PDB file of C-alpha atoms in Angstrom:
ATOM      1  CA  UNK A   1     191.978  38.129 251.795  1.00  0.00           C
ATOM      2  CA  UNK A   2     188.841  39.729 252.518  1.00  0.00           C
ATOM      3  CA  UNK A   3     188.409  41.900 255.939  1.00  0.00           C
ATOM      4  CA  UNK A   4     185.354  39.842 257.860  1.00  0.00           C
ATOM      5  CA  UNK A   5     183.463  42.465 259.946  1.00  0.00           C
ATOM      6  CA  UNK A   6     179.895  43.216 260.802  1.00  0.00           C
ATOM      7  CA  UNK A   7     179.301  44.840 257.015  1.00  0.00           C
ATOM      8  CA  UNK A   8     181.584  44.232 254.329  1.00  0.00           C
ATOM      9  CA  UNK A   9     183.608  46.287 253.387  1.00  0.00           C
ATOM     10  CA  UNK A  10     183.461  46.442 249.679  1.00  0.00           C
ATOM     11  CA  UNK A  11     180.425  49.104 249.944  1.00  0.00           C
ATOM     12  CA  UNK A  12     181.662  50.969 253.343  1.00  0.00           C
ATOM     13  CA  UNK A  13     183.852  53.546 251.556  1.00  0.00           C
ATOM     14  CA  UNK A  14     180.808  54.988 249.447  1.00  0.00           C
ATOM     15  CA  UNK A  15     178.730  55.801 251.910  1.00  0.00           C
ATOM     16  CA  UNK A  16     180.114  59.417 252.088  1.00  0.00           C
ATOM     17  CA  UNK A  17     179.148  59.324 248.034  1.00  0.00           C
ATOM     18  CA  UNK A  18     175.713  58.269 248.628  1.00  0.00           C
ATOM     19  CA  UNK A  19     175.154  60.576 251.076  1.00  0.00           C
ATOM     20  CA  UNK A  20     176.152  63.542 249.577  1.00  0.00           C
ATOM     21  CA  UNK A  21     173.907  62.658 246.529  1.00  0.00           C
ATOM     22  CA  UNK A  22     170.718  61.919 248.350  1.00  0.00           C
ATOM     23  CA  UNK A  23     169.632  65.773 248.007  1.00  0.00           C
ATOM     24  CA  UNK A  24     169.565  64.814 244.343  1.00  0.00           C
ATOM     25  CA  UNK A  25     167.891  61.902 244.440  1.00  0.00           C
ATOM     26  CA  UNK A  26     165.294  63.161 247.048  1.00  0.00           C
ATOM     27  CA  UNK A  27     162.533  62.730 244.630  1.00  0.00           C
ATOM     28  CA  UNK A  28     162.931  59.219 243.147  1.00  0.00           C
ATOM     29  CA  UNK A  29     165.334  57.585 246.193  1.00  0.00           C
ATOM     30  CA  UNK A  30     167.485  56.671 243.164  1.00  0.00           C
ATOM     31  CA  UNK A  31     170.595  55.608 245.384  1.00  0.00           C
ATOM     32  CA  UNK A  32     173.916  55.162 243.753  1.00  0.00           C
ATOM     33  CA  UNK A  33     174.912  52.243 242.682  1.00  0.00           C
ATOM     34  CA  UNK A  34     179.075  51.349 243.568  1.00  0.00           C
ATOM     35  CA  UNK A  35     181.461  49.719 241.756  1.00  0.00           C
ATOM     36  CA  UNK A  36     182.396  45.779 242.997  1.00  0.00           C
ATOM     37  CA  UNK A  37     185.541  44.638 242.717  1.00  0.00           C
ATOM     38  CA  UNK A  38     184.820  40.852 242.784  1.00  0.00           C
ATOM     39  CA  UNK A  39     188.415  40.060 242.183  1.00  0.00           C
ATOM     40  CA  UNK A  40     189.153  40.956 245.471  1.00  0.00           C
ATOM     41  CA  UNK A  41     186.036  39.157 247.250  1.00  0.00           C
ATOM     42  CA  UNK A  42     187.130  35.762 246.107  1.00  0.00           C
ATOM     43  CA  UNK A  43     188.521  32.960 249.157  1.00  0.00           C
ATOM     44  CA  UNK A  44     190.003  29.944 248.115  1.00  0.00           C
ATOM     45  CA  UNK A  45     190.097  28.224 251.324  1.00  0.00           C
ATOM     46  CA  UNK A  46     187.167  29.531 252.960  1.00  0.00           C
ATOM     47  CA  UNK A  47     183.183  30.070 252.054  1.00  0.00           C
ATOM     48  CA  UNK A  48     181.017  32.037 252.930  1.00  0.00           C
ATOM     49  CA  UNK A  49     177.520  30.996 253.910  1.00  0.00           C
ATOM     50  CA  UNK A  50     174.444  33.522 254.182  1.00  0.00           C
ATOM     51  CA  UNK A  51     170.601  33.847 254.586  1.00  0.00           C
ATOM     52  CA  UNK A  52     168.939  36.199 254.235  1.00  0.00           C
ATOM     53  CA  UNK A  53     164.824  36.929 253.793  1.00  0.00           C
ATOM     54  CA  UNK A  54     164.593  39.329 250.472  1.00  0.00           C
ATOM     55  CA  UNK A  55     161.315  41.503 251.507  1.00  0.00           C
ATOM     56  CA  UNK A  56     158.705  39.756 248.978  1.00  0.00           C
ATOM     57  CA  UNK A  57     161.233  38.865 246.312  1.00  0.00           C
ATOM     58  CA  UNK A  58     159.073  38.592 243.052  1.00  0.00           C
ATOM     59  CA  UNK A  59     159.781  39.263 239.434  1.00  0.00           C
ATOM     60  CA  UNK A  60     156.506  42.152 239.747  1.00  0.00           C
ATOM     61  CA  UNK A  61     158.020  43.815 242.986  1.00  0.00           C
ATOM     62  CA  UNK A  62     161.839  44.717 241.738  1.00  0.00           C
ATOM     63  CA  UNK A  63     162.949  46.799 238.443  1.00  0.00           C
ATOM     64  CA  UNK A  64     166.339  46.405 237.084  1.00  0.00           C
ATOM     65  CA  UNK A  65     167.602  48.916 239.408  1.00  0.00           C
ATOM     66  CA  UNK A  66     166.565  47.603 242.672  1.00  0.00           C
ATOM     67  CA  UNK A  67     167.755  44.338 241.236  1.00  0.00           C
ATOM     68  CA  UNK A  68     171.288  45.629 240.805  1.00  0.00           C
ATOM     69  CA  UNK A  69     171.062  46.681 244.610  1.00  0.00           C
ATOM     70  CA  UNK A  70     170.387  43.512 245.677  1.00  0.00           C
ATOM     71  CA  UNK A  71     172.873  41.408 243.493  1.00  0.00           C
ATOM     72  CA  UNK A  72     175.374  44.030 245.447  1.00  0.00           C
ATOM     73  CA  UNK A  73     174.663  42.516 248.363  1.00  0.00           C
ATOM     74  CA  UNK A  74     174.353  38.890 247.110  1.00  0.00           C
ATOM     75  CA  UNK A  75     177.756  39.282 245.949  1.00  0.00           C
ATOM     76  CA  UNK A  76     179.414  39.415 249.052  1.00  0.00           C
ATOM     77  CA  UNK A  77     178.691  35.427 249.294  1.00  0.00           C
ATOM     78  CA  UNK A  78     179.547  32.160 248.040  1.00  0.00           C
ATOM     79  CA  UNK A  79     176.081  30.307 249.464  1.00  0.00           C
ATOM     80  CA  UNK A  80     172.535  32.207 250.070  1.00  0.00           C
ATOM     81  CA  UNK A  81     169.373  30.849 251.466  1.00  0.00           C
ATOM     82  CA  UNK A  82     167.141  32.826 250.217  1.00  0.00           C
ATOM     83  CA  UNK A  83     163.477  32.938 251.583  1.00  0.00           C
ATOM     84  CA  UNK A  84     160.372  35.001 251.255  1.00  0.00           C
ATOM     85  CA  UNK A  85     161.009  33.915 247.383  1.00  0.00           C
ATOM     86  CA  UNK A  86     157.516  34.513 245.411  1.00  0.00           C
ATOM     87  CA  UNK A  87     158.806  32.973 241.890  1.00  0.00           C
ATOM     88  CA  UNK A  88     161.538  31.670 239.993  1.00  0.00           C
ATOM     89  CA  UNK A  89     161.773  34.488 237.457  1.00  0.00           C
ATOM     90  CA  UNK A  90     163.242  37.103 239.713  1.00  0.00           C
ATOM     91  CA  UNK A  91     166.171  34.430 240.439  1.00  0.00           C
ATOM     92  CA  UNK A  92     166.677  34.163 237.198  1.00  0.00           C
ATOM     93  CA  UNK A  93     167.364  37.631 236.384  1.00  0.00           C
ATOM     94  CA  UNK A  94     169.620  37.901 239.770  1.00  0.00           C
ATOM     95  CA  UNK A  95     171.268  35.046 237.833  1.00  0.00           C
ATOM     96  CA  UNK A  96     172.056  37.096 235.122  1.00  0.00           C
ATOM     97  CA  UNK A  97     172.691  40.398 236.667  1.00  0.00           C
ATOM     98  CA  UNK A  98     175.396  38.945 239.032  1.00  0.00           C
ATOM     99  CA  UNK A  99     176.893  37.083 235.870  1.00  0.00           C
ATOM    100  CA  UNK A 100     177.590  40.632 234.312  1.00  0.00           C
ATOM    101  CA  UNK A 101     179.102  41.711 237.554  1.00  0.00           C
ATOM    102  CA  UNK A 102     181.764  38.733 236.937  1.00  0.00           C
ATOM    103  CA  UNK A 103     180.530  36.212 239.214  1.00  0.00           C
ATOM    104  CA  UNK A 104     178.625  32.608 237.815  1.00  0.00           C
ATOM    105  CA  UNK A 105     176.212  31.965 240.506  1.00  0.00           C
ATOM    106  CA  UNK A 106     173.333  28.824 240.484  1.00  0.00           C
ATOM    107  CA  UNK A 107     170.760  27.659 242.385  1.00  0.00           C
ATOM    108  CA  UNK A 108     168.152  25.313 244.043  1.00  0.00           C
ATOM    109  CA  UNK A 109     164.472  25.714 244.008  1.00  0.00           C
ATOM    110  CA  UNK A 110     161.516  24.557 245.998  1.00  0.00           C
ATOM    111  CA  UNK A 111     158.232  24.345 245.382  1.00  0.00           C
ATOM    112  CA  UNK A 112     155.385  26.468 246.136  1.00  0.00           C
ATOM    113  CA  UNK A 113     154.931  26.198 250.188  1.00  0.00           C
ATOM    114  CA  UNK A 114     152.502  28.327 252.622  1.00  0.00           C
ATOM    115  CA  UNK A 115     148.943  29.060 253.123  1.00  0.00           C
ATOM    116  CA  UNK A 116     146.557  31.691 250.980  1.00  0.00           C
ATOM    117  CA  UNK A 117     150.263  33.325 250.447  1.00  0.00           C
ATOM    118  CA  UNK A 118     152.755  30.429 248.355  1.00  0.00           C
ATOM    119  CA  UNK A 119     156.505  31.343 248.691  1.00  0.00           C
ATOM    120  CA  UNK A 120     159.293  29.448 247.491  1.00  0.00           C
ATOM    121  CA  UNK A 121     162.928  28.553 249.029  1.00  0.00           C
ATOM    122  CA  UNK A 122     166.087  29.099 247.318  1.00  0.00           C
ATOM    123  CA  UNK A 123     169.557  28.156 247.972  1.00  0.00           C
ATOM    124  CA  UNK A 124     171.837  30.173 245.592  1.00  0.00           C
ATOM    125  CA  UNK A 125     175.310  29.267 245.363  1.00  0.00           C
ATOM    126  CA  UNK A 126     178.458  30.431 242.986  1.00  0.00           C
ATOM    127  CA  UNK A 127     178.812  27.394 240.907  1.00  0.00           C
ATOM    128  CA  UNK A 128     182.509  27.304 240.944  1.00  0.00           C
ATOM    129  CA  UNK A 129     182.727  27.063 244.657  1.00  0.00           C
ATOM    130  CA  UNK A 130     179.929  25.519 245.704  1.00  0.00           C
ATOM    131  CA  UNK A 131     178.684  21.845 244.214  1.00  0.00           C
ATOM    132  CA  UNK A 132     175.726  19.921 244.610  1.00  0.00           C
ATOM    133  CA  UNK A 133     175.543  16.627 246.199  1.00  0.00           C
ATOM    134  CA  UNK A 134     171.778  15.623 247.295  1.00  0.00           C
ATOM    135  CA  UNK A 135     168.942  17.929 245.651  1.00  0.00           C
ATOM    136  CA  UNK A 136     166.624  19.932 247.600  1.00  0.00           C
ATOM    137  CA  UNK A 137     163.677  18.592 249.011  1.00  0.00           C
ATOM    138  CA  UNK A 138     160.780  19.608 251.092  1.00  0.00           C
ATOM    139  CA  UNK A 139     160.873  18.153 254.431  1.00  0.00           C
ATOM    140  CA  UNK A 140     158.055  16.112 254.799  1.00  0.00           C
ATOM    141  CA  UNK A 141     155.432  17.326 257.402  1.00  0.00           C
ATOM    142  CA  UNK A 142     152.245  14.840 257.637  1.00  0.00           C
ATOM    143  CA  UNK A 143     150.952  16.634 260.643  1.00  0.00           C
ATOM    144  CA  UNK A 144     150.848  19.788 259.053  1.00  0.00           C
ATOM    145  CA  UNK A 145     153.277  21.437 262.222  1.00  0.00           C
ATOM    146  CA  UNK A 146     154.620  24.116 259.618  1.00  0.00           C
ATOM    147  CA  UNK A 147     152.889  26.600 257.617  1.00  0.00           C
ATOM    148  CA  UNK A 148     155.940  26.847 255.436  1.00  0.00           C
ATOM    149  CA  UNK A 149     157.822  23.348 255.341  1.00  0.00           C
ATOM    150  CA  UNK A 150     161.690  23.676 255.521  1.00  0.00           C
ATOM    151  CA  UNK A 151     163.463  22.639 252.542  1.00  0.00           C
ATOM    152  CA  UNK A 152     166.927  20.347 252.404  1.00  0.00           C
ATOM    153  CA  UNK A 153     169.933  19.929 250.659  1.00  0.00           C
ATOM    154  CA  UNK A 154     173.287  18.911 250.885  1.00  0.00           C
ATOM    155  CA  UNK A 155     176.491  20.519 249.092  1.00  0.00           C
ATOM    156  CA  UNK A 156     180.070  20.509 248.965  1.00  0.00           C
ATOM    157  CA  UNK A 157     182.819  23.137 249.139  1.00  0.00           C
ATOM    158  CA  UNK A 158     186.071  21.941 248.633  1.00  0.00           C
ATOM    159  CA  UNK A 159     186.248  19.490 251.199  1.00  0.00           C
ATOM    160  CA  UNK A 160     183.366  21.146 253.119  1.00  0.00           C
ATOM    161  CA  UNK A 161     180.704  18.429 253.211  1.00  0.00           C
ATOM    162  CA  UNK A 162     177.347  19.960 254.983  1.00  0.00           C
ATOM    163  CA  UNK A 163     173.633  20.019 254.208  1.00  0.00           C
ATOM    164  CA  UNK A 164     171.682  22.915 254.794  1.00  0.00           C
ATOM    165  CA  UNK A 165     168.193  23.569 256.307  1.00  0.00           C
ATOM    166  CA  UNK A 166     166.529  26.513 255.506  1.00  0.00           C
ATOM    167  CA  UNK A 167     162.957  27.860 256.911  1.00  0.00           C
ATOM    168  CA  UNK A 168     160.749  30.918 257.276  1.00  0.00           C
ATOM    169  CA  UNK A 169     158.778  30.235 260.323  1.00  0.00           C
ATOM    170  CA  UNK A 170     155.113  31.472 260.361  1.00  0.00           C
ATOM    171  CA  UNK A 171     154.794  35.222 261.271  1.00  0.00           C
ATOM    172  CA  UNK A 172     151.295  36.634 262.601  1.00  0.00           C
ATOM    173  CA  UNK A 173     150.051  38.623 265.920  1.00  0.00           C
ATOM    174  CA  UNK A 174     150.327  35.709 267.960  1.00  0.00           C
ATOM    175  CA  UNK A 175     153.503  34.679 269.235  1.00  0.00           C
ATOM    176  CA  UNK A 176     152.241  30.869 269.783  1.00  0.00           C
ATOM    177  CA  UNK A 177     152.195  29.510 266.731  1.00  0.00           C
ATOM    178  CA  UNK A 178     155.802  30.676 265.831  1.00  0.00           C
ATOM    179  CA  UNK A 179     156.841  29.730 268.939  1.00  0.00           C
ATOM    180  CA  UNK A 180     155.906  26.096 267.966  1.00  0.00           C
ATOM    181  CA  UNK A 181     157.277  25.978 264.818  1.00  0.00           C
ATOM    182  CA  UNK A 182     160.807  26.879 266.973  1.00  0.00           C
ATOM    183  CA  UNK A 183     160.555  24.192 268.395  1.00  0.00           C
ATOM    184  CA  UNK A 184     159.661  21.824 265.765  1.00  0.00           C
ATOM    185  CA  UNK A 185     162.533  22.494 263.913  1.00  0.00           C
ATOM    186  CA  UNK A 186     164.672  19.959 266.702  1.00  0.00           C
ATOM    187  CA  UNK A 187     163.256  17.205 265.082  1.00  0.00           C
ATOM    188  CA  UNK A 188     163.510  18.421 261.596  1.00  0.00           C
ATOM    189  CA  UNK A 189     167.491  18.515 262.392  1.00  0.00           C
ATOM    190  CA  UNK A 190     167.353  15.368 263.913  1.00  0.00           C
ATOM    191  CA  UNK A 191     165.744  13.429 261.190  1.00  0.00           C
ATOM    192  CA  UNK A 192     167.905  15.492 258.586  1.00  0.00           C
ATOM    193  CA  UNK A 193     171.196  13.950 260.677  1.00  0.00           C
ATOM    194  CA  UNK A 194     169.690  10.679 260.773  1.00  0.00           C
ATOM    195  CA  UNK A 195     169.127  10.294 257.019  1.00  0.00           C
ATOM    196  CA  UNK A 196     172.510  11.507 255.926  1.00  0.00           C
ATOM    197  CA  UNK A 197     174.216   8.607 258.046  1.00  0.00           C
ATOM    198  CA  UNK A 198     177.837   8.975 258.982  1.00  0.00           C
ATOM    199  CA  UNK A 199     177.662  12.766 257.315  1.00  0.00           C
ATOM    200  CA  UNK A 200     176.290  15.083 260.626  1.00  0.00           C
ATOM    201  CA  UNK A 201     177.051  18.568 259.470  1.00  0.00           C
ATOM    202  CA  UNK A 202     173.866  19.820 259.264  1.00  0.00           C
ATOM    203  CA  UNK A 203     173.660  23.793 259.293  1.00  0.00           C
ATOM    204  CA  UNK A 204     169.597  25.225 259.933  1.00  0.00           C
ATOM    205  CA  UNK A 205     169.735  28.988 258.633  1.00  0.00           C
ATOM    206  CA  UNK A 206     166.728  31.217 257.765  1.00  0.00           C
ATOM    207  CA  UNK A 207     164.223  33.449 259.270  1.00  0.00           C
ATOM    208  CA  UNK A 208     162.611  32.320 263.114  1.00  0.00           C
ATOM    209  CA  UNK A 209     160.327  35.063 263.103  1.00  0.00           C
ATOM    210  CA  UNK A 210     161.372  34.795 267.309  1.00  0.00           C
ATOM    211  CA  UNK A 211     164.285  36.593 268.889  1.00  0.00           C
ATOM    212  CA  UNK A 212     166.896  33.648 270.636  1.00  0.00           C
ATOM    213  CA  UNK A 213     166.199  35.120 273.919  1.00  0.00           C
ATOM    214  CA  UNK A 214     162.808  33.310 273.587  1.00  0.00           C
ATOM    215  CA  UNK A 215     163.762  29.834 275.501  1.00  0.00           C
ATOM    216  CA  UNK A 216     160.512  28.518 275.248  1.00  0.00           C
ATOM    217  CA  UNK A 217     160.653  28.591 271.267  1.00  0.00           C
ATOM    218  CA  UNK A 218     164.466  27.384 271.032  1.00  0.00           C
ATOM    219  CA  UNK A 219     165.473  24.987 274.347  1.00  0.00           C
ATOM    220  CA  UNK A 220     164.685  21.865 271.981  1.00  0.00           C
ATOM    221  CA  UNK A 221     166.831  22.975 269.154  1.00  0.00           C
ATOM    222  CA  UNK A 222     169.839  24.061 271.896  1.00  0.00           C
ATOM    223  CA  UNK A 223     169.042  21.586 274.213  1.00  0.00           C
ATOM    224  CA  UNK A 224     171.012  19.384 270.885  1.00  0.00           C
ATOM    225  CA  UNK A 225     174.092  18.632 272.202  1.00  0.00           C
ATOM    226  CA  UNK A 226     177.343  21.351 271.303  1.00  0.00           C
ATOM    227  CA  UNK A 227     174.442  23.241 269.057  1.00  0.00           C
ATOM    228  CA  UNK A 228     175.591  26.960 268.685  1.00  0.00           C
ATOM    229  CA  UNK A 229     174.235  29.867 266.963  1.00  0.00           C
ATOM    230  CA  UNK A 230     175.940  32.497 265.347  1.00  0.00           C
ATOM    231  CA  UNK A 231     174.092  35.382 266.778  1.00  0.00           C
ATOM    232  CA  UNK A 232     172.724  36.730 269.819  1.00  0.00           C
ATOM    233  CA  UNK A 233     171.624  40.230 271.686  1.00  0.00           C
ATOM    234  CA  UNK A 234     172.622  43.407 271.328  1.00  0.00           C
ATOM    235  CA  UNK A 235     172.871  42.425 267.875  1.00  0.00           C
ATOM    236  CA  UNK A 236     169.591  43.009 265.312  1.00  0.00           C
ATOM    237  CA  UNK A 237     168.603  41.438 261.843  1.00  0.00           C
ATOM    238  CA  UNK A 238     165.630  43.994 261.034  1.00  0.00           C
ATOM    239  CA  UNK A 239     166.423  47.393 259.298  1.00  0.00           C
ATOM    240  CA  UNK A 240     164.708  49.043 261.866  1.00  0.00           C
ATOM    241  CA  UNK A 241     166.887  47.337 264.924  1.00  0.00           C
ATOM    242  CA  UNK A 242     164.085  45.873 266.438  1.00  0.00           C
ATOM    243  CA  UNK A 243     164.360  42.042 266.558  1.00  0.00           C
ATOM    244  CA  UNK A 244     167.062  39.478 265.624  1.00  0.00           C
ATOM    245  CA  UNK A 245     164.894  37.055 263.817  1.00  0.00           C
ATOM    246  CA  UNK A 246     167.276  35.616 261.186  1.00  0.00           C
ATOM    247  CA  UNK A 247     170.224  33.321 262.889  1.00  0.00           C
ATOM    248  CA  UNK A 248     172.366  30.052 261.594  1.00  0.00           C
ATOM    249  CA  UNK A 249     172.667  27.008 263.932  1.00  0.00           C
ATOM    250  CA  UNK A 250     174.887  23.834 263.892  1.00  0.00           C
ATOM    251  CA  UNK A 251     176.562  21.796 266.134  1.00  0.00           C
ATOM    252  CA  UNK A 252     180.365  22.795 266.491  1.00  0.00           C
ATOM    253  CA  UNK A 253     181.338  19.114 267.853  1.00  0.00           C
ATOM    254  CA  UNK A 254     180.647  18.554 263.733  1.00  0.00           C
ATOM    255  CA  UNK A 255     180.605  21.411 261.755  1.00  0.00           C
ATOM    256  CA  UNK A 256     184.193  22.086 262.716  1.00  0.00           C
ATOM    257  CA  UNK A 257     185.325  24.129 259.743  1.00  0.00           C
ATOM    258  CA  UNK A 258     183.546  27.320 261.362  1.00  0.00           C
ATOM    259  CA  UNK A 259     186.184  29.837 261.039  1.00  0.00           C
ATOM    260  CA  UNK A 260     184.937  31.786 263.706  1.00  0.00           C
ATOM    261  CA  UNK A 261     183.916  34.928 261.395  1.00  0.00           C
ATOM    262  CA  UNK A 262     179.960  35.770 260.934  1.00  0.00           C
ATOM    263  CA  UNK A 263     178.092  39.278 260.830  1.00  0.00           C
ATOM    264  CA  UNK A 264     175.453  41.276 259.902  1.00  0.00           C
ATOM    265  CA  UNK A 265     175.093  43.168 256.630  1.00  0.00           C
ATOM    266  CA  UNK A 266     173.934  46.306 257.259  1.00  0.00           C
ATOM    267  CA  UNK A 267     173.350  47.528 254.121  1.00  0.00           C
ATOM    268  CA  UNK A 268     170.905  49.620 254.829  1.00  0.00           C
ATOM    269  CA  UNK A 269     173.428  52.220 256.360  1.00  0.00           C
ATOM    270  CA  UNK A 270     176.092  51.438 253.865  1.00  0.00           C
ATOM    271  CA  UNK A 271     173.962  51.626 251.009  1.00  0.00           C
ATOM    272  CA  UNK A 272     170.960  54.205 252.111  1.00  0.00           C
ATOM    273  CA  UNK A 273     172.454  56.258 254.491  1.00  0.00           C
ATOM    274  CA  UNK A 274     170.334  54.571 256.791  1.00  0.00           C
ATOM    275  CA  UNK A 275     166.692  55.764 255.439  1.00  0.00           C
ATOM    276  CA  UNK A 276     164.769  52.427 256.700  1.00  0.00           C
ATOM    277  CA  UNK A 277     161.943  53.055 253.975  1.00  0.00           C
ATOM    278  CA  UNK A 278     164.069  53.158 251.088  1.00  0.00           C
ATOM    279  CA  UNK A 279     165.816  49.924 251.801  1.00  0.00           C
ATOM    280  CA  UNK A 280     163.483  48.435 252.701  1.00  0.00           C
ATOM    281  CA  UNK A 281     160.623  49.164 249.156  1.00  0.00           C
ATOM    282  CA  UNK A 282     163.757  48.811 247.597  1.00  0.00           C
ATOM    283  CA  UNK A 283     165.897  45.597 248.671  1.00  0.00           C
ATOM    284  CA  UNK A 284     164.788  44.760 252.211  1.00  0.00           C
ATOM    285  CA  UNK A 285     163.201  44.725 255.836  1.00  0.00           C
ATOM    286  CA  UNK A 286     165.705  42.438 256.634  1.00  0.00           C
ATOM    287  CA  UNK A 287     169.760  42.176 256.684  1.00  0.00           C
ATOM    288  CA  UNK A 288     171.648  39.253 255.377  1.00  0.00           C
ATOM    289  CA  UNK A 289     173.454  37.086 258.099  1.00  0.00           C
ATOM    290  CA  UNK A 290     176.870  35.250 257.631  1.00  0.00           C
ATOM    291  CA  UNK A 291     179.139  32.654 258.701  1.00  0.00           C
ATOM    292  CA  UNK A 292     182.878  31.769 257.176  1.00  0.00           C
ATOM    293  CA  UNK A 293     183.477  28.322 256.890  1.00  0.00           C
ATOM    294  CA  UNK A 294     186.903  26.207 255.596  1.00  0.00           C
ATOM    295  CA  UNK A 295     187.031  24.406 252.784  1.00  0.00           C
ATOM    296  CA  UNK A 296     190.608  23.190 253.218  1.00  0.00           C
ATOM    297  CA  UNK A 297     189.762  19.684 255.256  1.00  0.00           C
ATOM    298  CA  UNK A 298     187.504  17.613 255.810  1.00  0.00           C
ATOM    299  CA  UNK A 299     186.515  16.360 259.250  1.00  0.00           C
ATOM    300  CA  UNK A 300     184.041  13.329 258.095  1.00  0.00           C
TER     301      UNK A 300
END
């Protein structure tokens, strides 16, 4: 059984290695690269559920080696909503890259969504854990209330029934506009509960772009009855510890299979020695966050 902490543990014990090599790598930031043991990161009864925004995730932006240092990270999860996704290429070589490292992962794709700037959703999943039930959709959005529109989908896991949100609110100088799109999201999980009928666990996971502190952005979405999210202050999402923008929500009175296990990967300490820059050109601004859910009953 895998230890659940705030980074896992696969990578911790090589941090002493990377450190002592970074004088050698000083000139290219050419981190090492561990070893996975995927035999020992598999959970029969339990899944594990992430998001996580991949800094500008494009087939142009990542060589094979910064590639590798992501699917190191991917690894560590069953489920991924992936956003800040720029095309379907990149995904496709994750795909493969995680295949050599012994695990057979799949995935959903949206469409083109945004402004001036298109980025795509993702929901990548290991394909002998994780099935598909409903495909993904874009949520519809007539009045135009989201820059990005938050895309849907529903899976199973075991006898984990639950369909996933996922969204990467509008960033920008002013905090107004994000703020709305907070609070818009409410009604996307209400009318994402009301189309799946008697089947209410509906788990909203993704970037905010707004710390949880902000009430005015999220009293609509926890004013929903028993709605809980997985992560609060002191703890931070950003490299840099500045802001807590990525979070997962659902309603415990449904999605009762929460194990009670989430985090934060941090594997920008694990896996740079903490140098912010180098993470971030190379995998990320942003740390994946977690929850464990069990796949051993079913509470429809």
């Amino acid at each position: 059984m895998r230890n659940r902490c705030l980074t896992p543990p696969n990578r911790c014990g090589r941090l002493f290695i990377a450190i002592c090599l970074l004088a050698a790598c000083s000139e290219r930031r050419d981190y090492p690269i561990p070893d996975i043991d995927v035999s020992s990161t598999q959970e029969t009864s339990t899944v594990r559920l992430a998001t996580w925004n991949i800094r500008i995730f494009s087939d142009n932006s990542r060589d094979d080696r910064e590639l590798q240092l992501i699917a190191n990270v991917l690894i560590d999860y069953d489920f991924i909503a992936i956003v800040e996704l720029r095309d379907e290429a990149v995904l496709q070589r994750t795909e493969r890259v995680l295949k050599q490292m012994g695990r057979d992962y799949d995935y959903l794709l949206s469409r083109p969504v945004g402004g001036n700037v298109k980025e795509r959703y993702a929901f990548m999943f290991d394909e002998g854990l994780v099935n598909v039930l409903e495909s993904g959709m874009v949520f519809p959005d007539p009045n135009d209330a989201f820059l990005r529109e938050p895309y849907v989908a529903s899976f199973s896991a075991g006898k984990f029934d639950f369909t996933a949100i996922t969204a990467h609110v509008i960033w920008g100088d002013s905090v107004p506009p994000r703020q709305r799109e907070v609070r818009e999201l409410a009604n996307v999980y209400r009318a994402v509960q009301a189309m799946n009928g008697a089947e209410q666990d509906v788990i909203l996971l993704g970037d905010f772009n707004r710390n949880p502190d902000d009430i005015s952005a999220y009293q609509p979405l926890m004013s929903i009855p028993l709605m809980t999210r997985l992560f609060d202050a002191p703890h931070k999402s950003h490299i840099r510890d500045t802001s807590l923008y990525d979070n997962i929500f659902f309603q415990s009175s449904f999605v009762t299979e929460y194990t009670g296990n989430s985090g934060i990967d941090r594997f920008d300490e694990t896996d740079f020695g903490n140098d912010d820059m180098a993470a971030s050109l190379a995998v990320s601004d942003h740390r994946p966050v977690w929850g464990e859910f069990r796949t051993d009953r079913d509470d429809d």
